[in-house]
Every structure is written in structure tokens, then in C-alpha cells.
Amino acid sequence: MDEFSVKFTAQRKTVRVKRGTDILTAAVKCGIPLSASCGGEGLCGKCRVTVTAGKFRAGDSRLVSAADRKKGVVLSCQTIVEGDLEVSIGSSSLEERGGPDDASREFTPGGPSGSEKAFAFSPLVRKVAIEVPGPSQDDNMPDLDRVCDALKAATGKLHVSTRLAGVKHLQEVLRDSDYKVTAVLAYKDDSIEILAFEPGDTSKANYGFAFDIGTTTVAGQLIDLAGGAILGTRIAFNRQSVYGSDVITRIIYASSPEGLEKLNAAVIGNINEMISDLATQCGVGIADVYAVVCAGNMTMMHLLLKIDPSNIRKAPYVPATSVFPPVHPSELGIRVNPKGIVSFLPGVSTYVGGDTVAGVLACGLFDSDKLSLLIDIGTNGEVVLGNAEWMIGAAASAGPAFEGSGMSCGMKAVAGAINRVEIGDGLKVTPGTIGGGKPEGICGSGYIDLLCQMRRRGIIAKDGKIDPGIRSGRIRKAEGVREFVVAFGADTASGRDITVTEDDIENLKRSKGAIYSAVAAILKRVDKKISDVEKIYIAGGFGSYLNIESSIYIGLLPDTARQAYSFIGNSSLTGARVSLVSHEAYEKTLEIYRKITYLDLGSDPAYMDEYIASLFFPHTDAERFPSVR
Amino acid sequence: MDEFSVKFTAQRKTVRVKRGTDILTAAVKCGIPLSASCGGEGLCGKCRVTVTAGKFRAGDSRLVSAADRKKGVVLSCQTIVEGDLEVSIGSSSLEERGGPDDASREFTPGGPSGSEKAFAFSPLVRKVAIEVPGPSQDDNMPDLDRVCDALKAATGKLHVSTRLAGVKHLQEVLRDSDYKVTAVLAYKDDSIEILAFEPGDTSKANYGFAFDIGTTTVAGQLIDLAGGAILGTRIAFNRQSVYGSDVITRIIYASSPEGLEKLNAAVIGNINEMISDLATQCGVGIADVYAVVCAGNMTMMHLLLKIDPSNIRKAPYVPATSVFPPVHPSELGIRVNPKGIVSFLPGVSTYVGGDTVAGVLACGLFDSDKLSLLIDIGTNGEVVLGNAEWMIGAAASAGPAFEGSGMSCGMKAVAGAINRVEIGDGLKVTPGTIGGGKPEGICGSGYIDLLCQMRRRGIIAKDGKIDPGIRSGRIRKAEGVREFVVAFGADTASGRDITVTEDDIENLKRSKGAIYSAVAAILKRVDKKISDVEKIYIAGGFGSYLNIESSIYIGLLPDTARQAYSFIGNSSLTGARVSLVSHEAYEKTLEIYRKITYLDLGSDPAYMDEYIASLFFPHTDAERFPSVR
């Protein structure tokens, strides 16, 4: 079989590939982090490169202008290698653009959490300062014994365990600090485990990280475990995205040689960068971070722990495990204090993971006597219905559209993202951005508002097509696809127009349809109506804003009493944080995951019917949305 | 200050030392394992080297003949560097002579253990073969859940925990072996921890090692954990001996640069060599060894775990900890299955360590309603008196004489050692050796018999001096010191005479005195007489033989009813083995160590009086040994 070499000139890397390989694959093969948030589908246009020499066959993409095409610009995912190539990659096509600009953008987490108040403040790792009597002729107990006695008295816990690493330097620490030391303790049930000792009273310097490892985005928070305050939050695209946009493509990639290692290294890179950035920004020493809690879906947990995820996509779809034992940071290469612990929230099933359990914890559904519904809008949409007595959970593949990925002008919910939109008379568009600056793109809540407003103003029809009859400079065709200009270049941060295309709208329609029909199917299964549900918690990485009214108007959320709704933001991150600041909450997740019954929508005939019917704005069956009508 | 260079020619190592340094210290400083089992006291003669050039000042030792002295032969520990030197070390002076000859000698462990029957066979690590139903559409539990359910059913345990390393390859193992797998389980209280999974039924291939880490000798046993059989035993001098013969000199050495690392590496070397030798000999794969249990005194445990032991010798003599948490083999560099666990028996105090707790477990004293006494004769002699209600323990520094170390012809209780002696009319000596071959040296039980017989025949007086009036070819003076020839060169393995010198006898007298007076002091403390004691367990690394009658005759053991005595051999090793084959026994040690009250003989005025009075054969106070009189 023919083989060709592909040389990436700026990166000084050359790789040999078989004829028929695309350039994106070649780049990935030699470790170059090309952006491809659509997963190599030719949709996001982010993987553009310039071929400076050699023979290739470029796909026909409207995302590359004719002028650019003449210069050799191509979408790497759509361009087949047919000879030895030389390729130049502009810095904007690299996933890891780094720099403080991208990283320092603040992400405002969602609204209040019901359960943060429900659990006593009792972090997974606490620092307890003690003063122990020094040894004497009459009291020559071993150092550890005298320390354990003091810890039992100080904490009220009867069982103290320890690890070798924790006690190795105890003697030194005790003597160097005149027997005034701080014990770093992991709390579990009614016992404590000694992780380390520090000289003097360091009890105020105790920090932890909570992470939500999403398929599309990774969010992290630095928490002051001495007081409970959130010191900072970061959000970034999951670096695994370069290997595929959804869990299925990542699982396939994990089976390729070194695929699992690369996917693992990618997300560990996300985590370590966030840790380092947030710690630096907040003036926190890495050595003062002993606790990390991660929540994520089953595939993300497998990849994070470097466990082969392949059985997740093979029938009958079983994960290796749904409970992940805590590990030491070094086992994963996470750069916090090596004597610390990293904990993970358990999942229910292959498609209802620890992120959903975190959400159930965060909204307090598990503890309520009211029938409640949690809808978590992410790349997968998860739905849990129930109360303190019973819970049933399901998942639907929604795609990354609401996370701003795979969209022509999509972005995460960070500063610069359009997160709300008004369209007035004369199609005057008033976008609001996170941070208030010039818009750079559109995030999930912005798209929801936009669809609602476009539908209200008749710009799009029930099926999502842009009305060709409207005469406006905002409506035009680019490369054969109709689009609506949300902001013209003069008003945007980049100087380029921000638009929503009919392809984008199709993506959004499928996403909202998947989520709505999951809710409908789960209600049908337990023979309940939406009006029976007293509380509806909407979760998702939308930043601080989601317009419930707009969501109902486009048929994403069911049409019921508005006061039933509350938006709880990134509940996976909230659940991870609640578990970090309360070991009782963490232990509660080990009950919650067992209690949730999993409903497999793929094998539920009601689901597919619901889905097909939901591919309209708001729905095929207008009766379901009386307030929209 | 003057500095000189010392060059060890054969080893190609040169070290710079200050004027006044001895050659042994120079050798140790550059990592050459010179034999010095007397700890550099000029007594054992094993550290002889030849100075080929340079200025030095040699001590006056009778262990180097005048002829040798002229050739430059010196005892390195007694020779002071006074200029740049070149030194040649013969291979016989190197501690690590290696080779199968030394290592393959079988050691026969002591008699039966009372407690091996008391605990149900239930090893710390068990392998349980299970067959689990494969997943299906109707049963898509995670792999680990289905395995845990099967394990709960198979073991009757309700709590199953796991470590990441244990489950990482579960999916592969399950599918590759058609869902018939073997779980490797660590047992603890009423819970089990999954260490690993193996394909198919490997439950018969389950092995463990028990170790007694003594100051002078290290003993190890390979145990079949599927059935409980002892497959093999090894004994070797502790390689740390090169850095000092007793715990005090080792603790001092540990404070020197890299001292702790070297001492740790030495004993880990002992352990790994025994593991490798025994596994090879018994055809056992290292990967089938998941469990290791170590017992040893406090200093040995600190050095094994690389914990600074310096506070053990500084008043008020406190160890870092008396309980040592289990670790993974890789944390210590122990070469068994890396997913296994290494456990340690807890100690009572600085001088009553895990070896003694092991002994109390092994003899069953902790569980008896009869007043019982355990006397463990080692480099430290430990004594525990008590019953199921109360226990009191003490330790006395006996020195390594009974372990064959620091003696002119001493050796371990291995094949070739004289372990029993008869002296007939005309001073005809009939030595018995372990293994029945020609004698190579004398082990502890041989010395005890020898002293008894020499005393009976009037060869030595009450004070241990050899009677100069006896005319016999066996009694002579060598280099000014009187000695008794036990076997002439014609009858020995090496062709050299095997002798006992007055210096040896002095050593033995102090050793026996230390132990006897510890027993006497502890009885006095609790106001008991030896006749109140119903069971006396004698432990020590004497091999299979110890003559109780001889031991009483020389005043090592108290003169009481002979049927009270039983010899239980190396009870530290037995206790480690019992803990290995019964997790209930291991857990019992965590009760025993708390229950033993420590009596500090150093601060007990009765002890020094007793000790001085005991420096005769059998004792100053003949009333105490009526049957000898």
C-alpha cells in the first residue's frame, strides 16, 4: 500500500501515513493538537491548514472561500493525502492556544444549590492543628500514638488510620515544630485517615479542586476548604475534542494504538492547567491542595482513569465499573500534593454517569418528598425523575450544540459569548454578552434565545428553515447555505460577522428534540404527566443565564408552570464541589447511584416516536405547548 | 584537618577520610560490604584486609598472626589511617559472598506452635475462583458490580472494596476467559479488598512469604496459601550487620549521609534474595505471590520502612510509631506481585517489638488462663509474662552471641553448625551438627550444650575461666587467650580447628546473664515466683534443637519444673506465618500489642543487681539453681 510523508513545517514534525488518510488524522498521529470541535465532520471549520506543497484531494467546503482555496487553504479533516505533503498550520487552528487570555476568562457558575445547605460543612480533607505533649520518661508512647490520641480528642472520631507516606516524617515535623503540628486528614464515615503532617498551625491553608469532566468542556473550581468559599472557576474545551467530538468517536479512538494514553493525557492536561492557573491566580500553593473531586460521564471517567472504555459502545453496553475507588494524585499524574486524594462520583450506568449523580446531589432531588425532575443539558442530555422514595434516569444523545461546539460561531459560556438575544422591530438584534464586551461568538443560552426570537419574529419556520421571503441585510446565503447575521463585523470582537446558519439550526433542533423526547419518554414510562412534577431543575454549562421561557418556546423544555422551573447551572460541578466540602455528601452519592433505576431509551419504542415528533419548533403536536400557541 | 585517601584496589574505589578514621569506616563510607559481625569491636576477626601501601596504626589483635601482620594483614576496624593507603580486601572478608552454597542451606524451624491450631485457616490474601454471568440486554450491570455480587456470594463477606489497579484490566480478563476468573482478595475483619483479577481458575497458585527481620539474622518462609504448607525456609545474616552488629550502632549509622538508605537497601536485599531463591527452588512464580508479612524489632521495622530510627536511642526512647500500616510491595522495592500487600506486626515499645508480639501470638500466651512466660533469646532478649488477662513485657540487650555472631567460630543454625555437644571421659568431644555433616562452626544451641558440658567436666570454673591445670591437647593458649578445641581441623569442613575461647565464654556469660536477669526482674516486679509460672516458652533462632537442661545448668533459664518448658524455635517467624495464613491472627496482634505493659529494665534498679549476680555459671546465688547444685 502506498505511504506518503506529511510534514508540518511550523511544528517540525513529519509523519508517514497511508494513501487515503486525511490531514487531521496525520496531525493527530504526530501529536499536533489541531482544533476540530466538530469531530472531523467538516462542520466547524476550525481545523483549517495551508498545504504549501504536494498532492491532495480537498473536500468541497463552503467554510473555505474560493480565494483561500487558491492559496492552498483546506479543512484538514476533509482533505485526503495523495502524495508527500508540506503543511502549514496557523496558530488559530491549534487547540492549545494557551496564554492567559483564554484561561483567565471567568465562568460564573449557576444558581444556588439546594443541597449545599443540606450537608454540614465537613470537607473530604481537613487540616486539624493539634498540640501534643512531648514524650518523657513517664510517657514514652510512640509519636503516632500520642498524635492519634490528640486527633481523636480534637475530631471526636474513634478510628484513625494512616498510610506509610503520612507518618514517615512525623518525628521530624513534631520535633522541629515543638510538638505543635497540623494533621491533614481524609474524612470517611466515622473514621479519619492521616494523609500528612505539617509543622505548626497550617489549618487555614487547605484547598481543594472540584472538576466536572464533560465530553465537550471541562470545568474546574478552586475551593477554600478551611471556609468553603469558591476562590475561582475555569472552563475549557476538553482537549480530547481533537480526537472526536462525542463519546462514541473517542471510544473508537481509544482502541487505536496509544489512543487511550493520548485521550488520558489530554484530559489530565486540562486538569493540570486549570489547577496551575487557578492556584497561581489565587495565590494558593499547590502543596496546600490535598483534595480533588471529579464528576463526569462514564466514558470520561474511564478515560480519566485510563480504563478501556470499549465495552461502553458494544452491546450490551456495560462499563468496567460504576464506582471508582479514590486514588493518589500521582497515580493519575495530577499535580497537587502527592499525599492527597482524588475522588470520583459514582455513575448509574453507561449513559447515566457521575455527572448526573452529582446533579441529583446538587439539586436535592434525592431528598425531596415532591416529585421532581432534573434535566441536564450537555453533549448527552440526562434526565432523572423521582423523589426521596424512587428515581428513574435516562440519557439521550443531544450533541454538543448547546455547548457551542460544532456550530459555525459557537463558543463556551465565557466572557465574550452572546448569552442572550432580543430581536426587535426591523430585525434589530440586541445581543447581550457575558462580561458585557464585544461579542466573539454564541453560547448555548444565546442560541436558545436566538431560536426563540427568530421563531417569534417569523424569521424561521416550524421546521427551522429561514424564511427566504424576508428582505433584510441580515439574511443571506453563504456558500449555498442560508444564514442569519446576529452581529456584523463592525460590532464584533474579531471584526467578522457572527451568524447562525440553517445547518446550525438543524443541529440545535436535533439537540432540543433529543432532550425533550427523553423527558416525555421517561414521564410516559412511569405514567406521569408533566403537571404532576412539582420541581424541575435545569442544569447545563450555560453560565449564569438560561431563559426558561425561550427554552419552552422552542420546545426544548416542556410547557408547564413556570414557577416549577429553576436553573441550577453546571450541577455536575456543583455536585463535585458539594462532595468536596462535605464527606457526608460524597458518601450520599454512593447511595444515590444505587437508587436510580436506569431506563434505556435506545430500547424504548416510545422514545424514537417522541424524537421524530419533536423535530419541529416547538413540536409536531402543538397541543403539548399550549402557552406557545 | 588532615585528610587522606584510602584506595581499595580490588574494588577500584577511593575515598577521602580524616586522620584517625579506621579502615572499616572508610570501606563502609564507599559502600564496600566488609564483614564485621562484631560491629567493629575487633572481636570477630572477619574484617581482615591487607594494607599494601601507606602509613597506618594497627591495633594489637591476637586474631592476626605475627606472620600475617608482617604481610600487612590487619583488622580493618582496629586500624587507623595515618596517610594515603592502598588496601586489598580478600573475598572472604566481604559480607556478600553470595553463591548458592550459603543461601541454599536449609533451616529447620522450631517446634509446633500453640496458636496455629487456634486460628481458622484464612490467609491474609486468598484467591477465589468465580464464574459470573456475562452481561446481556436485560443485565447490563457494570463488570465490577457483577463480580462483586459473585464474590459476596462466594465469600459471605458483605463489604467489598477495591483499588484502581485491581479493576483496571477486569474487562479484558473477564472477556478473555469467558467470565471465569479468579479474584485475588485481601481479607480484613469482615471485609475483602480486591487486589487483582486473573483469568480462569488460578486459586491453587497462591503463595506468601513470612519474614522475621532480626538484628543479626533474617529468616524467611515461603507458604502455600492455598493449603497452608511451608514450602521452604531460608536464614541469612542481616546484611545490615556490615554497618554495625547491634541496633544502637545501626541507629547511629542511619544518621550518617545516606545511612538510612543503605541500611534499608541492605535488608531489602536480604528479603528479595530469599524471595527469589525460595520461589525458584519451589517452582513458584513471583507473580503468584501477593502477600508478605514481616515481624521484627522496632529498629528493624523503622529501617525496613525507611523511617528515621534516631529517636529510639535518644531519651525518652520513643519510636515514630508502633503500628505500621500495610504497604504495596513497590513502596518498599520488594519483588513480588506489585498488586500485593506487605503487612507488619505491631510492636509494644522501643525494645519490645513486633517480633515479640509475634512470639506471644505464636505460643498462645495471649489466650491462656495459665500464667505463662515467653523468653525470646535473640540479640535482644525479650521476656513476656502473663495470661489472657494481663501481660507485661521487658527486653534486655543480650548481644548476638547465641546467634553465632561476634564469636570466634560462631555461625547461624544452618547445615554444618554444631548444635549439640557431648563431652565424655578423657575430654572426648562428640559434636552433633545440623544436617549431620562435618562441622563448620558452632551455633547458639551448640554453645549452650558446650558450656554445660565444659562446666560439668570442670573444664571451666563458675566464672567461666578455663582451668589451666587440666592437661589436654584440647586446652591451649592462642595469642595469649586460653581456648578449648571442640573439633580439630582433621574433623572439620574447613580443615581448621573449631574452638571456644575465654573471650567467647565471656560473651556467652553476659548474654545468658542479661536474659536470666530480665526474667528475674519481671517476676519480682509482679511479685511472682518462677514456680508460679505454669508454661515457659523458649523462642530463638536456634534451629530445631535447644537443650533446656543445658540451658538451666549454665543459668540461662530459671531452674523450675522441666515439663513447664517448651522450645518453640523462631517464634517471630512463626507469628509472622500464623498472621499470613490467618487474617484473624493478624488482627489479633493489633489487640495483643496494646495489652502488653512495657517494663523498662533500664530504669528498674532490680535489674542491674540481678544482672551482676548472674555473671556466674549458673549464678552467684546457688540457691536459685537447686537442681544444678
PDB file of C-alpha atoms in Angstrom, chain B residues 126 128 148 151-152 155-162 183 185-195 583:
ATOM      1  CA  ARG B 126      -6.983 -15.511  49.187  1.00  0.00           C
ATOM      2  CA  VAL B 128     -11.367 -17.093  44.907  1.00  0.00           C
ATOM      3  CA  CYS B 148     -18.723  -8.112  43.472  1.00  0.00           C
ATOM      4  CA  LEU B 151     -17.673 -12.509  45.422  1.00  0.00           C
ATOM      5  CA  LYS B 152     -20.134 -11.662  48.169  1.00  0.00           C
ATOM      6  CA  THR B 155     -17.084 -15.413  50.460  1.00  0.00           C
ATOM      7  CA  GLY B 156     -20.027 -14.466  52.628  1.00  0.00           C
ATOM      8  CA  LYS B 157     -18.462 -11.021  53.087  1.00  0.00           C
ATOM      9  CA  LEU B 158     -20.732  -8.022  52.788  1.00  0.00           C
ATOM     10  CA  HIS B 159     -18.159  -5.326  52.155  1.00  0.00           C
ATOM     11  CA  VAL B 160     -16.060  -5.412  49.029  1.00  0.00           C
ATOM     12  CA  SER B 161     -13.650  -2.601  48.361  1.00  0.00           C
ATOM     13  CA  THR B 162     -11.245  -2.198  45.524  1.00  0.00           C
ATOM     14  CA  ALA B 183     -10.227 -12.699  42.269  1.00  0.00           C
ATOM     15  CA  LEU B 185      -8.625 -10.775  47.737  1.00  0.00           C
ATOM     16  CA  ALA B 186      -7.117  -9.214  50.827  1.00  0.00           C
ATOM     17  CA  TYR B 187      -9.095 -10.178  53.911  1.00  0.00           C
ATOM     18  CA  LYS B 188      -9.654  -7.762  56.745  1.00  0.00           C
ATOM     19  CA  ASP B 189     -12.178  -8.074  59.557  1.00  0.00           C
ATOM     20  CA  ASP B 190     -15.488  -8.626  57.830  1.00  0.00           C
ATOM     21  CA  SER B 191     -14.497  -7.069  54.524  1.00  0.00           C
ATOM     22  CA  ILE B 192     -12.496  -8.002  51.472  1.00  0.00           C
ATOM     23  CA  GLU B 193     -10.438  -5.829  49.170  1.00  0.00           C
ATOM     24  CA  ILE B 194      -9.923  -6.769  45.543  1.00  0.00           C
ATOM     25  CA  LEU B 195      -6.228  -6.672  44.686  1.00  0.00           C
ATOM     26  CA  HIS B 583      -6.161 -12.690  58.954  1.00  0.00           C
TER      27      HIS B 583
END
